[in-house]
Structures are given as C-alpha cells and as structure tokens.
Coordinates of C-alpha atoms in Angstrom, one line a residue:
M1 CA 7.8 -9.0 -5.9
V2 CA 7.6 -5.4 -4.9
G3 CA 4.8 -5.8 -2.4
V4 CA 4.8 -8.3 0.5
K5 CA 2.0 -9.3 2.8
M6 CA 3.0 -11.2 5.9
A7 CA 1.5 -12.8 8.9
T8 CA 3.8 -13.3 11.9
A9 CA 3.4 -14.4 15.4
A10 CA 4.9 -11.1 16.7
A11 CA 2.8 -9.3 19.2
A12 CA 3.3 -5.9 17.7
S13 CA 2.5 -5.4 14.0
I14 CA 5.1 -4.2 11.6
R15 CA 3.2 -0.9 11.3
E16 CA 3.5 -0.4 15.1
R17 CA 7.2 -1.3 15.1
Q18 CA 8.1 1.0 12.2
T19 CA 6.1 3.8 13.8
V20 CA 7.9 3.3 17.1
A21 CA 11.3 3.3 15.3
L22 CA 10.4 6.6 13.5
K23 CA 9.3 8.3 16.8
R24 CA 12.5 7.2 18.5
M25 CA 14.5 8.7 15.6
L26 CA 12.5 12.0 15.8
N27 CA 13.2 12.0 19.6
F28 CA 17.0 12.1 18.9
N29 CA 17.1 8.3 19.0
V30 CA 15.9 8.1 22.6
P31 CA 12.7 6.0 23.2
H32 CA 9.7 8.2 22.9
V33 CA 7.5 8.3 26.1
K34 CA 3.8 8.9 25.3
N35 CA 2.7 10.7 28.5
S36 CA 5.8 12.7 29.1
T37 CA 4.9 16.2 30.4
G38 CA 6.6 19.4 29.2
E39 CA 7.3 20.8 25.8
P40 CA 9.1 18.7 23.2
V41 CA 12.4 20.0 21.9
W42 CA 11.5 22.0 18.7
K43 CA 13.4 20.7 15.7
V44 CA 13.5 20.6 11.9
L45 CA 13.0 17.4 9.9
I46 CA 15.0 17.1 6.6
Y47 CA 14.1 14.1 4.4
D48 CA 14.5 13.0 0.8
R49 CA 11.7 11.5 -1.3
F50 CA 12.4 8.0 0.1
G51 CA 12.2 9.3 3.7
Q52 CA 9.0 11.2 2.9
D53 CA 7.4 8.0 1.4
I54 CA 8.2 6.0 4.6
I55 CA 7.0 8.7 7.0
S56 CA 3.8 9.9 5.3
P57 CA 1.7 6.7 5.6
L58 CA 2.6 6.4 9.3
L59 CA 2.7 9.9 10.9
S60 CA 0.4 12.8 10.3
V61 CA 1.5 16.4 10.4
K62 CA -0.2 16.7 13.8
E63 CA 1.8 13.8 15.1
L64 CA 5.0 15.3 13.8
R65 CA 4.1 18.6 15.5
D66 CA 3.5 16.7 18.8
M67 CA 7.0 15.3 18.4
G68 CA 8.4 18.8 18.1
I69 CA 8.8 19.0 14.3
T70 CA 8.1 22.6 13.4
L71 CA 9.2 22.3 9.8
H72 CA 9.6 19.3 7.5
L73 CA 11.6 20.0 4.3
L74 CA 13.0 18.1 1.4
L75 CA 16.8 17.8 1.4
H76 CA 17.2 19.2 -2.1
S77 CA 14.9 22.1 -1.7
D78 CA 16.1 25.7 -1.1
R79 CA 16.4 26.0 2.7
D80 CA 17.2 29.1 4.8
P81 CA 19.6 28.8 7.7
I82 CA 17.9 28.3 11.2
P83 CA 21.0 28.5 13.3
D84 CA 19.4 27.9 16.8
V85 CA 17.5 24.8 15.9
P86 CA 18.6 21.1 15.8
A87 CA 18.0 19.3 12.5
V88 CA 17.0 15.6 12.2
Y89 CA 18.0 14.1 8.8
F90 CA 16.3 11.0 7.4
V91 CA 17.7 10.1 4.0
M92 CA 19.1 7.4 1.8
P93 CA 22.9 7.2 1.8
T94 CA 23.3 8.2 -1.9
E95 CA 26.2 10.2 -3.3
E96 CA 23.9 13.1 -4.1
N97 CA 22.4 13.2 -0.6
I98 CA 25.8 13.0 1.1
D99 CA 27.1 15.9 -1.0
R100 CA 24.1 18.0 0.0
M101 CA 24.5 17.2 3.7
C102 CA 28.2 18.2 3.5
Q103 CA 27.1 21.5 1.9
D104 CA 24.6 22.0 4.8
L105 CA 27.5 21.5 7.3
R106 CA 29.7 24.0 5.4
N107 CA 26.9 26.6 5.3
Q108 CA 26.2 26.2 9.1
L109 CA 22.4 25.9 8.5
Y110 CA 21.5 24.4 11.9
E111 CA 22.5 24.3 15.5
S112 CA 23.2 20.6 15.5
Y113 CA 22.8 17.6 13.1
Y114 CA 21.2 14.2 13.8
L115 CA 22.0 12.1 10.7
N116 CA 19.8 9.1 10.2
F117 CA 20.2 6.9 7.1
I118 CA 17.3 4.8 5.8
S119 CA 19.8 2.0 4.9
A120 CA 23.3 1.3 6.2
I121 CA 25.9 3.9 5.0
S122 CA 29.2 2.7 3.7
R123 CA 32.4 3.5 5.5
S124 CA 33.7 5.6 2.6
K125 CA 30.6 7.9 2.6
L126 CA 30.8 8.2 6.3
E127 CA 34.4 9.4 5.9
D128 CA 33.2 12.0 3.4
I129 CA 30.8 13.4 6.0
A130 CA 33.6 13.4 8.6
N131 CA 36.0 15.3 6.3
A132 CA 33.3 17.9 5.5
A133 CA 32.5 18.3 9.2
L134 CA 36.2 18.8 9.9
A135 CA 36.7 21.3 7.1
A136 CA 33.6 23.3 8.3
S137 CA 34.7 23.1 12.0
A138 CA 31.4 21.5 12.7
V139 CA 32.5 18.2 14.2
T140 CA 30.9 19.1 17.6
Q141 CA 27.6 20.0 15.9
V142 CA 27.2 16.5 14.4
A143 CA 25.4 15.0 17.4
K144 CA 24.5 11.5 16.2
V145 CA 24.9 9.3 13.1
F146 CA 22.5 6.3 12.9
D147 CA 21.7 3.5 10.4
Q148 CA 17.9 3.1 10.9
Y149 CA 17.3 0.0 8.7
L150 CA 13.8 1.4 7.7
N151 CA 14.1 0.9 3.9
F152 CA 10.5 -0.3 3.3
I153 CA 7.1 1.4 3.3
T154 CA 4.4 0.0 5.7
L155 CA 0.9 0.5 4.4
E156 CA -1.1 -1.7 6.8
D157 CA -0.6 -3.7 9.9
D158 CA 0.6 -6.7 7.9
M159 CA 1.5 -5.3 4.5
F160 CA 4.5 -3.3 3.2
V161 CA 6.0 -2.4 -0.1
L162 CA 9.7 -2.2 -0.9
C163 CA 9.7 1.2 -2.5
N164 CA 7.7 3.9 -4.2
Q165 CA 10.4 6.1 -5.7
N166 CA 11.9 4.4 -8.8
K167 CA 9.7 1.4 -8.2
E168 CA 9.9 0.5 -11.9
L169 CA 13.6 -0.4 -11.3
V170 CA 12.5 -3.4 -9.1
S171 CA 9.3 -4.3 -11.1
Y172 CA 8.3 -7.5 -12.9
R173 CA 9.2 -5.8 -16.2
A174 CA 12.7 -4.8 -14.9
I175 CA 13.5 -8.4 -14.0
N176 CA 12.1 -9.9 -17.1
R177 CA 13.5 -7.5 -19.7
P178 CA 15.3 -9.6 -22.4
D179 CA 18.1 -7.0 -22.6
I180 CA 18.8 -6.8 -18.9
T181 CA 22.6 -7.2 -18.1
D182 CA 24.0 -9.2 -15.2
T183 CA 25.1 -6.1 -13.4
E184 CA 21.6 -4.5 -13.7
M185 CA 20.1 -7.8 -12.4
E186 CA 22.5 -7.8 -9.4
T187 CA 21.5 -4.2 -8.6
V188 CA 17.8 -5.1 -8.6
M189 CA 18.4 -8.1 -6.4
D190 CA 20.5 -6.1 -4.0
T191 CA 17.8 -3.4 -3.7
I192 CA 15.2 -6.0 -2.9
V193 CA 17.4 -7.8 -0.4
D194 CA 18.3 -4.6 1.4
S195 CA 14.6 -3.7 1.9
L196 CA 13.8 -7.2 3.1
F197 CA 16.8 -7.2 5.5
C198 CA 15.6 -3.8 6.9
F199 CA 12.1 -5.3 7.4
F200 CA 13.4 -8.2 9.5
V201 CA 15.7 -5.9 11.5
T202 CA 12.6 -3.7 12.3
L203 CA 10.6 -6.8 13.1
G204 CA 13.3 -8.1 15.3
A205 CA 13.1 -11.7 14.0
V206 CA 15.2 -14.0 11.8
P207 CA 13.0 -15.7 9.2
I208 CA 13.0 -19.2 7.8
I209 CA 13.1 -18.6 4.0
R210 CA 11.4 -20.8 1.4
C211 CA 11.5 -20.1 -2.4
S212 CA 10.9 -21.6 -5.8
R213 CA 13.9 -22.9 -7.7
G214 CA 15.5 -21.4 -10.8
T215 CA 13.8 -18.0 -10.5
A216 CA 14.6 -14.4 -9.4
A217 CA 13.0 -15.4 -6.1
E218 CA 15.8 -17.9 -5.5
M219 CA 18.5 -15.3 -6.2
V220 CA 16.9 -13.0 -3.6
A221 CA 16.7 -15.9 -1.1
V222 CA 20.4 -16.8 -1.5
K223 CA 21.5 -13.2 -1.1
L224 CA 19.2 -12.5 1.9
D225 CA 20.2 -15.7 3.7
K226 CA 23.9 -14.7 3.2
K227 CA 23.3 -11.2 4.5
L228 CA 21.4 -12.4 7.6
R229 CA 24.0 -15.1 8.3
E230 CA 26.9 -12.6 8.2
N231 CA 25.1 -10.3 10.5
L232 CA 24.3 -13.1 13.0
R233 CA 27.9 -14.3 12.9
D234 CA 29.2 -10.9 14.2
A235 CA 27.8 -11.4 17.7
R236 CA 29.0 -8.0 19.0
N237 CA 27.4 -6.0 16.2
S238 CA 24.4 -8.2 15.3
L239 CA 21.2 -6.4 14.8
F240 CA 19.2 -9.3 16.1
T241 CA 20.3 -9.3 19.7
G242 CA 19.7 -7.1 22.7
D243 CA 17.5 -4.1 22.6
T244 CA 16.5 -4.4 19.0
L245 CA 14.4 -7.4 19.7
G246 CA 12.5 -6.1 22.7
A247 CA 9.9 -8.4 24.0
G248 CA 10.3 -10.8 21.1
Q249 CA 13.8 -11.7 22.1
F250 CA 12.9 -15.0 23.7
S251 CA 10.1 -15.9 21.4
F252 CA 10.4 -19.4 19.8
Q253 CA 8.1 -18.5 17.0
R254 CA 9.8 -17.3 13.8
P255 CA 8.2 -15.8 10.7
L256 CA 8.2 -17.8 7.5
L257 CA 9.3 -15.7 4.4
V258 CA 8.0 -17.2 1.2
L259 CA 9.5 -15.8 -2.0
V260 CA 7.6 -16.6 -5.1
D261 CA 8.0 -15.5 -8.7
R262 CA 5.2 -13.5 -10.2
N263 CA 5.1 -15.9 -13.2
I264 CA 3.3 -18.5 -11.0
D265 CA 0.2 -16.3 -11.3
L266 CA 0.0 -13.6 -14.0
A267 CA -3.8 -13.6 -14.2
T268 CA -4.6 -12.2 -10.7
P269 CA -2.9 -8.8 -11.2
L270 CA -4.8 -8.3 -14.5
H271 CA -8.1 -9.3 -12.9
H272 CA -10.7 -6.6 -12.5
T273 CA -11.8 -6.4 -8.9
W274 CA -15.0 -5.9 -6.9
T275 CA -13.9 -5.1 -3.4
Y276 CA -13.7 -1.4 -2.2
Q277 CA -9.9 -1.2 -1.6
A278 CA -9.0 -3.1 -4.7
L279 CA -11.3 -1.0 -6.9
V280 CA -9.9 2.3 -5.4
H281 CA -6.4 1.0 -6.2
D282 CA -7.4 -0.1 -9.7
V283 CA -9.4 2.8 -11.0
L284 CA -8.3 5.9 -9.0
D285 CA -5.0 7.6 -8.3
F286 CA -4.2 5.8 -5.1
H287 CA -0.6 5.8 -3.7
L288 CA 0.7 5.2 -0.2
N289 CA -2.8 5.2 1.4
R290 CA -3.7 8.5 -0.3
V291 CA -6.3 8.9 -3.0
N292 CA -6.3 11.9 -5.3
L293 CA -9.6 12.9 -6.9
E294 CA -10.5 15.5 -9.5
E295 CA -13.8 17.2 -8.8
S296 CA -15.3 19.3 -11.6
S297 CA -16.7 22.6 -10.3
G298 CA -19.8 24.0 -11.8
V299 CA -19.3 23.5 -15.5
E300 CA -23.1 23.2 -16.0
N301 CA -23.8 26.7 -14.6
S302 CA -21.1 28.5 -16.6
P303 CA -22.5 30.7 -19.4
A304 CA -22.2 29.7 -23.0
G305 CA -18.8 30.5 -24.4
A306 CA -17.2 30.9 -21.0
R307 CA -13.9 29.2 -20.2
P308 CA -14.7 26.0 -18.3
K309 CA -13.7 26.1 -14.6
R310 CA -10.6 24.3 -13.5
K311 CA -11.1 21.0 -11.8
N312 CA -10.5 20.9 -8.1
K313 CA -8.0 18.3 -6.9
K314 CA -8.7 16.8 -3.6
S315 CA -6.6 14.3 -1.6
Y316 CA -8.0 11.9 1.0
D317 CA -6.0 9.7 3.4
L318 CA -7.4 6.2 3.8
T319 CA -5.7 5.1 7.0
P320 CA -6.2 2.6 9.8
V321 CA -7.6 5.4 11.9
D322 CA -10.6 5.5 9.5
K323 CA -12.9 3.0 11.0
F324 CA -15.2 2.9 8.0
W325 CA -12.3 2.1 5.7
Q326 CA -11.0 -0.6 8.1
K327 CA -14.4 -2.3 8.3
H328 CA -15.4 -2.1 4.6
K329 CA -12.2 -2.0 2.5
G330 CA -12.6 -5.8 1.8
S331 CA -16.3 -5.6 1.2
P332 CA -18.0 -5.9 -2.3
F333 CA -18.6 -2.4 -3.7
P334 CA -22.5 -2.4 -3.6
E335 CA -22.3 -3.3 0.1
V336 CA -20.0 -0.3 0.7
A337 CA -22.4 2.0 -1.1
E338 CA -25.2 0.7 1.1
S339 CA -23.1 1.2 4.3
V340 CA -22.2 4.8 3.3
Q341 CA -25.9 5.5 3.0
Q342 CA -26.7 3.9 6.3
E343 CA -23.9 5.9 8.0
L344 CA -25.3 9.1 6.5
E345 CA -28.8 8.4 7.7
S346 CA -27.5 7.6 11.2
Y347 CA -25.5 10.9 11.2
R348 CA -28.6 12.9 10.1
A349 CA -30.7 11.3 12.9
Q350 CA -28.1 12.4 15.5
E351 CA -27.9 15.9 14.0
D352 CA -31.7 16.2 14.1
E353 CA -31.7 15.1 17.7
V354 CA -29.2 17.9 18.6
K355 CA -31.4 20.5 16.7
R356 CA -34.5 19.2 18.4
L357 CA -32.9 19.6 21.9
K358 CA -31.7 23.1 21.0
S359 CA -35.3 24.1 20.1
I360 CA -36.6 22.6 23.4
M361 CA -34.0 24.5 25.3
G362 CA -35.4 27.7 23.9
L363 CA -38.7 27.1 25.9
E364 CA -40.4 30.1 27.3
G365 CA -42.8 30.3 30.2
E366 CA -42.4 29.5 33.8
D367 CA -44.8 26.5 34.2
E368 CA -43.5 23.5 36.1
G369 CA -43.8 21.2 33.1
A370 CA -41.6 23.3 31.0
I371 CA -39.0 23.6 33.8
S372 CA -38.9 19.9 34.5
M373 CA -38.6 19.2 30.7
L374 CA -35.8 21.8 30.5
S375 CA -33.8 20.1 33.3
D376 CA -34.3 16.7 31.8
N377 CA -33.1 17.9 28.3
T378 CA -30.2 19.8 29.7
A379 CA -28.4 16.6 30.5
K380 CA -29.3 15.2 27.0
L381 CA -28.0 18.4 25.3
T382 CA -24.8 18.4 27.4
S383 CA -24.3 14.8 26.3
A384 CA -25.1 15.7 22.7
V385 CA -22.7 18.7 22.7
S386 CA -19.9 16.6 24.2
S387 CA -20.3 14.1 21.3
L388 CA -20.1 16.9 18.7
P389 CA -16.4 16.4 17.9
E390 CA -17.1 12.7 17.3
L391 CA -20.1 13.7 15.2
L392 CA -18.1 16.1 13.1
E393 CA -15.4 13.4 12.5
K394 CA -18.2 11.0 11.5
K395 CA -19.5 13.6 9.0
R396 CA -16.0 14.1 7.6
L397 CA -15.5 10.4 7.0
I398 CA -19.0 10.1 5.4
D399 CA -18.2 12.9 3.0
L400 CA -14.8 11.4 2.3
H401 CA -16.3 7.9 1.4
T402 CA -19.2 9.4 -0.4
N403 CA -16.8 11.2 -2.8
V404 CA -14.5 8.3 -3.2
A405 CA -17.3 5.7 -3.7
T406 CA -19.0 8.1 -6.2
A407 CA -15.8 8.3 -8.2
V408 CA -15.4 4.5 -8.2
L409 CA -19.1 4.1 -9.2
E410 CA -18.6 6.4 -12.2
H411 CA -15.8 4.2 -13.4
I412 CA -17.9 1.0 -12.8
K413 CA -20.8 2.4 -14.9
A414 CA -18.7 4.0 -17.6
R415 CA -16.5 0.9 -18.1
K416 CA -19.0 -1.9 -17.2
L417 CA -16.5 -3.2 -14.6
D418 CA -19.1 -5.4 -13.0
V419 CA -19.5 -7.3 -16.4
Y420 CA -15.7 -7.6 -16.7
F421 CA -15.3 -8.9 -13.1
E422 CA -18.1 -11.5 -13.6
Y423 CA -16.6 -12.7 -16.9
E424 CA -13.1 -13.0 -15.6
E425 CA -14.3 -14.9 -12.5
K426 CA -16.0 -17.4 -14.9
I427 CA -13.0 -17.7 -17.1
M428 CA -10.6 -18.3 -14.2
S429 CA -13.0 -20.9 -12.6
K430 CA -13.6 -22.6 -16.0
T431 CA -17.4 -21.8 -16.0
T432 CA -19.3 -21.5 -19.2
L433 CA -19.8 -17.9 -20.4
D434 CA -23.3 -16.7 -21.3
K435 CA -21.9 -14.2 -23.9
S436 CA -18.9 -14.7 -26.2
L437 CA -15.6 -13.0 -25.4
L438 CA -15.6 -11.5 -28.9
D439 CA -18.9 -9.7 -28.2
I440 CA -17.5 -7.9 -25.1
I441 CA -14.2 -7.0 -26.9
S442 CA -16.2 -5.7 -29.9
D443 CA -18.7 -3.7 -27.7
P444 CA -17.7 -0.1 -28.0
D445 CA -19.5 0.8 -24.7
A446 CA -17.8 -1.9 -22.6
G447 CA -14.6 -0.5 -21.1
T448 CA -11.3 1.0 -22.2
P449 CA -8.9 -0.7 -24.6
E450 CA -6.8 -1.7 -21.5
D451 CA -9.9 -3.3 -19.9
K452 CA -10.5 -5.4 -23.1
M453 CA -6.8 -6.4 -23.2
R454 CA -6.8 -7.4 -19.6
L455 CA -9.9 -9.6 -20.1
F456 CA -8.4 -11.3 -23.2
L457 CA -5.0 -11.9 -21.4
I458 CA -6.8 -13.6 -18.5
Y459 CA -8.6 -15.9 -21.0
Y460 CA -5.3 -16.6 -22.8
I461 CA -3.4 -17.3 -19.6
S462 CA -6.1 -19.5 -18.0
A463 CA -7.0 -21.5 -21.1
Q464 CA -6.2 -25.2 -20.9
Q465 CA -5.4 -25.1 -24.6
A466 CA -4.3 -22.0 -26.5
P467 CA -6.8 -20.8 -29.1
S468 CA -6.2 -21.9 -32.7
E469 CA -4.3 -19.5 -35.0
A470 CA -7.5 -18.7 -36.9
D471 CA -9.3 -17.8 -33.6
L472 CA -6.4 -15.8 -32.4
E473 CA -6.3 -13.8 -35.6
Q474 CA -10.0 -13.0 -35.1
Y475 CA -9.4 -11.9 -31.5
K476 CA -6.4 -9.8 -32.6
K477 CA -8.4 -8.0 -35.2
A478 CA -11.2 -7.3 -32.6
L479 CA -8.6 -6.0 -30.1
T480 CA -6.9 -3.8 -32.7
D481 CA -10.3 -2.4 -33.8
A482 CA -11.0 -1.6 -30.2
G483 CA -7.7 0.4 -30.0
C484 CA -5.6 -2.1 -28.1
N485 CA -1.8 -2.3 -28.1
L486 CA -1.0 -6.0 -28.9
N487 CA 2.5 -6.0 -27.3
P488 CA 1.2 -7.4 -24.0
L489 CA -0.4 -10.3 -25.9
Q490 CA 2.8 -10.9 -27.8
Y491 CA 4.8 -11.1 -24.5
I492 CA 2.3 -13.5 -22.9
K493 CA 2.3 -15.7 -26.0
Q494 CA 6.1 -16.0 -25.8
W495 CA 6.0 -16.4 -22.0
K496 CA 3.4 -19.2 -22.2
A497 CA 5.4 -21.1 -24.9
F498 CA 8.6 -20.7 -22.9
A499 CA 7.1 -21.7 -19.6
K500 CA 5.3 -24.7 -21.2
M501 CA 2.2 -23.6 -19.3
A502 CA -0.2 -24.7 -21.9
S503 CA -0.6 -28.1 -20.4
A504 CA -0.8 -27.0 -16.8
P505 CA -2.2 -23.5 -16.3
A506 CA -2.5 -22.1 -12.8
S507 CA -5.6 -23.3 -11.1
Y508 CA -7.8 -20.7 -9.4
G509 CA -10.2 -23.0 -7.6
N510 CA -13.7 -23.8 -8.7
T511 CA -15.3 -20.6 -7.5
T512 CA -17.9 -18.4 -9.2
T513 CA -19.7 -15.2 -8.3
K514 CA -23.5 -15.1 -8.2
P515 CA -25.3 -12.1 -9.4
M516 CA -28.0 -11.3 -6.8
G517 CA -30.1 -9.1 -9.1
L518 CA -30.0 -5.3 -8.9
L519 CA -29.7 -3.5 -5.6
S520 CA -33.0 -2.6 -4.0
R521 CA -32.2 -1.0 -0.7
V522 CA -29.5 1.3 -2.0
M523 CA -31.7 2.5 -4.9
N524 CA -34.2 4.3 -2.8
T525 CA -34.8 7.9 -3.7
G526 CA -32.8 9.4 -0.8
S527 CA -29.6 7.4 -1.7
Q528 CA -26.4 9.1 -2.6
F529 CA -25.6 6.4 -5.2
V530 CA -27.7 5.6 -8.2
M531 CA -26.7 1.9 -8.6
E532 CA -29.2 1.2 -11.4
G533 CA -27.8 -1.2 -13.9
V534 CA -24.8 -2.3 -11.7
K535 CA -24.9 -6.0 -10.7
N536 CA -24.8 -6.8 -7.0
L537 CA -22.2 -9.6 -7.3
V538 CA -21.5 -11.7 -4.2
L539 CA -17.9 -12.7 -3.6
K540 CA -16.8 -16.2 -3.1
Q541 CA -13.6 -17.1 -1.4
Q542 CA -10.8 -17.6 -3.9
N543 CA -8.1 -20.2 -3.6
L544 CA -5.3 -18.5 -5.6
P545 CA -1.9 -20.1 -6.3
V546 CA -0.1 -18.0 -3.8
T547 CA -2.6 -18.9 -1.1
R548 CA -2.2 -22.6 -1.8
I549 CA 1.6 -22.4 -1.8
L550 CA 1.6 -20.5 1.5
D551 CA -0.9 -23.0 3.0
N552 CA 1.3 -26.0 1.9
L553 CA 4.5 -24.5 3.3
M554 CA 2.9 -23.4 6.6
E555 CA 1.2 -26.7 7.2
M556 CA 4.2 -28.6 5.8
K557 CA 2.0 -30.5 3.4
S558 CA 3.5 -32.6 0.6
N559 CA 2.4 -31.1 -2.7
P560 CA 4.0 -31.1 -6.2
E561 CA 3.6 -27.3 -6.3
T562 CA 5.9 -26.8 -3.3
D563 CA 7.9 -30.1 -2.8
D564 CA 11.0 -28.7 -4.6
Y565 CA 11.0 -25.3 -2.8
R566 CA 14.4 -24.5 -1.3
Y567 CA 14.8 -24.1 2.5
F568 CA 17.1 -21.6 4.2
D569 CA 17.6 -21.1 7.9
P570 CA 20.1 -18.3 8.5
K571 CA 20.4 -19.2 12.2
M572 CA 22.0 -22.6 11.4
L573 CA 25.8 -22.4 11.5
R574 CA 26.5 -24.3 8.3
G575 CA 24.8 -23.5 5.0
N576 CA 21.9 -25.9 5.4
D577 CA 19.8 -24.8 2.4
R578 CA 18.3 -27.5 0.4

C-alpha cells in the first residue's frame, strides 16, 4: 500500500510533472524557463528529511546549481547566518519544523524567506509563523508562503512511493497489528490519503476510484473521495482548475485509481526474483534510486597480523538518465551480465581506435602517402576526440554496472538464489518439484535463514491444502535447525485461517521458468562475470492477482474477483459510490 504504480493517459509523466513543480518552487514559484539567459538568482535551499527524499531522486546537485542553489542544508542542522541571500524552505508543516523556522526568523539568518510546505499547512501553524515574523520585525522578509502538495516520492516515470521517512508507520505491519488503536489507524489512513491527494493535485487530474470492500483500502478510498469532493466543491480555491491542470485541463480521459489490500497477494513480495532491478532491490542496500555498496580494499595483500583495511563504501545513482539501466532493469540477470560484457568490449574497441589514430598522427616523413593518410585521419581523430565525453560517460556506466552486477552475482552464488527463484516459480504455478522442499530447507549451503523462511511461506500460502500437522512439525523442525524465526509462519497460519484462504488461494497463472543450461557466451575467459554454476533461467510473463484485477477493472469485465469492488467518482455531485 506504500508503493503505487500507475498508468495514466496524461501526456507528461508524473516524474516530469513533479520535477517541473520543484523547479518552479526553486525559482521562487515562477515557472522555470529552460533557455533563459543570464545568471540565476543565487539562493540557499533549506529542507527537512522529507524534502530531501522528494528532491534527491529527481534533481542532481548540478541541476540544483543550475537553478542557483549554492547551498542545500537540513533544517535542523547548525546553520550560519547568510544575511544577503534569499532562502527557499521545503519542509513538512510539523510542529518541530515550524518552531525551527520561527527561530530562523528571530535570528535573521537570511535576506528573505520563501516558505514552501510539502503538504498543506493548517491555519493555526500559519498564525504561529506570522506571530514569529511580527515579533522579529521580519514580516517584509517573508516573501512567499506556498502549499506545494508534493508529499510523495517519484522514482520512475510511472511509479511513486508515499514516503521513505517513518515508512514503517504506513506499512502492512502497522495496519495489521492486533494491538492497533482506532486513533492510530485513523492517523495511518490520513497519511496515505494526504500523499495520494498530493499525487493527483500534481498530476492535475481527478481519478475514478475502485477498491475492495471491508479492507483498509476501502477506508482510504472513502477518505480520499471525501477530500477530493470537498476540494472540487470550493470552485474558487479548487486545486483542479485553472493553471494547475495545464494542457490536461480539457482532457476527457481520467486516471483509474485501484486500491487493493496487500492480503490479496502475500506471496509475490516474498518471492525471490530474477530481473536486474528486482534483484538489486532485494539483495543490495537500494533506496530512492541509489545503491550503496561496500567494497573490500586489498585484504589479501595485507601482511599477516596487520589490521584489515576498512571497507570502502560507494554509492551509485540508478536513474532514468542511465540508458543501460533503463534498457536492462527488467531483464533476467544472466542477460544483464552478458550485456555489460558486450558494452565493455564495444568501449574497448572505440578506445583502441582512438589510440590507433593517435599513433598514426605521429607519422614522420614528408612522403605524399603519409601526408594524405594524415589528412584523412585528422578528420577521424577530430571526430573521435569530440566523442570523448560520451566515451568517458559510457566507461563510467560500464564500471558502475560491473560493480553492481558483480555484487548481485556474489549474492546469487552464495545463497543459490537461482535455485530459490526456480523453486518458487514452480510452487506458485503448481508444477511438480524435482527436489523436496525439505531438502532445500535442510541444505546448509542454500541461502540464509530468511531465504528458507520466504520459500516455505510461499509454499504455505500457495498450497491448495495446508500441510498436515505431522508434516508441518517436520518443516518447523527443519526451519528451526536452519536458524529461522518461526514468528512469520505463525502469523501466516493465523492469517490463512482467518481469511479462509485454504479453499481458494491466490492464483498465479500457469507459468513456469525454463532453465536454458549454463551460460556459454558470458563464460568466455575475458568476461568480467564468472557465471559458472548459475542457471540461465528464462522468464515467462506472470499473471499476478493485481494484474488480473487491474485488467478486469480497466476493461470492465465481469469477474468474481472484482464484481463487488466499490466505485467512487469525486466529480459527481451526490455521493454516488456503490
């Protein structure tokens, strides 16, 4: 429920829209013109952790500098006064943040203040800022106060998450805790609704909402419908009219927002994966499009008894600008390893060509053949030199993906993730297993305790009939011996009994993966990746429960899975939900 992927008919992606909104904010809430000549106004950006999470996946440090941002600082850090520079604030309207902003006004830190709130600020908090500005005689310095409605984090053109800070507060666990109070549940629902509302304000479109009945998804749908309806009713202050909509103002196509409860498909998040992006997310430290790797530095060469060298931490941004990432993030991992190798060979060929041309340019002698060859190669070298920046960027991306893919490969080999992926695919598609589940759980070389527990939970969730008590005890003993914590199994057991899922487990389509033998082309001696022993599994298209639900609702097909889904249209005058 914390991540949302969405396909809309809007011309501009949500990523583009949120980037444009941020650039407008950094330009003192005046639309940013790309090719404007002259120096930008130099300014300081002050954000909290929430603001930092929203900006970092969308704008690089260079882009911020191009917008005139000389310094970007956290609100609650120790900041020195810069009295002749304007400050742009981008923060959540929390009590703590408001107090600190009032303190900044009292301390006269900056020349002028442009206050931007990620979510709408309440009137009482706005009055607190006004009182502080009055007391500090800084009323004229507060230049603008804006609600930005940007309380969501866009990671891709069509994917966003609701939050990164305190995300456990809106997680599956938070909503399904047995001891959650009504007040806590309301707070969780309001947080989710606020982010979704901000998303649609930024998108400039009012959705049609569909949701399953009797779940947390229904609570979110009711609250979001009410919030959208109230905003549309106030025609003068509505966020869905006038400039906010831009070109989409007269579009007759509207997005469909489908809210589903995670309980309809608990197996997929537990499933080990085989595509590049999903593997990076599963096995590496990957947050907000940035992957952090630990690289050991020369432990082998250190003399006996010497203190081992500290591991170097490296961060890499995997963004839409990275063409290799965009092309291969959804590819099976062995294919990615092969593509990295091909890119490396192509780069080396181009590099060798530049070196060859340089050596030819050093020709000596005055004979006509040499001179004609020289003039012919001058053009080639000029072309080669002009492509050097592109070549260097290509080399940077190759190095990046070599390091990331090598780190992923180490996990695959150490934990036998290819075996787990293949087995889980077979379990979910009801195909017979060629090795018993107990054997894998008992194999000390196959994966971590968490890997074993994930595999068994998928088996337990997907089983038409729950295993007998005797079998279950046998599995429990094997899991305990492997070092697993049995609490997740206990929860799933209760959940399955409560949901009466034993008779109708989620169907995952009849798809299987085919092992294609070991990789041959990638295993040549010059390859960066030693893929020996790793299966080259070919992915088949899955038909997961969420995919089927979305397909039924988009095509308006009659299906028992979706026939009782509620329907909300906030644009209708009367409450028309059904």
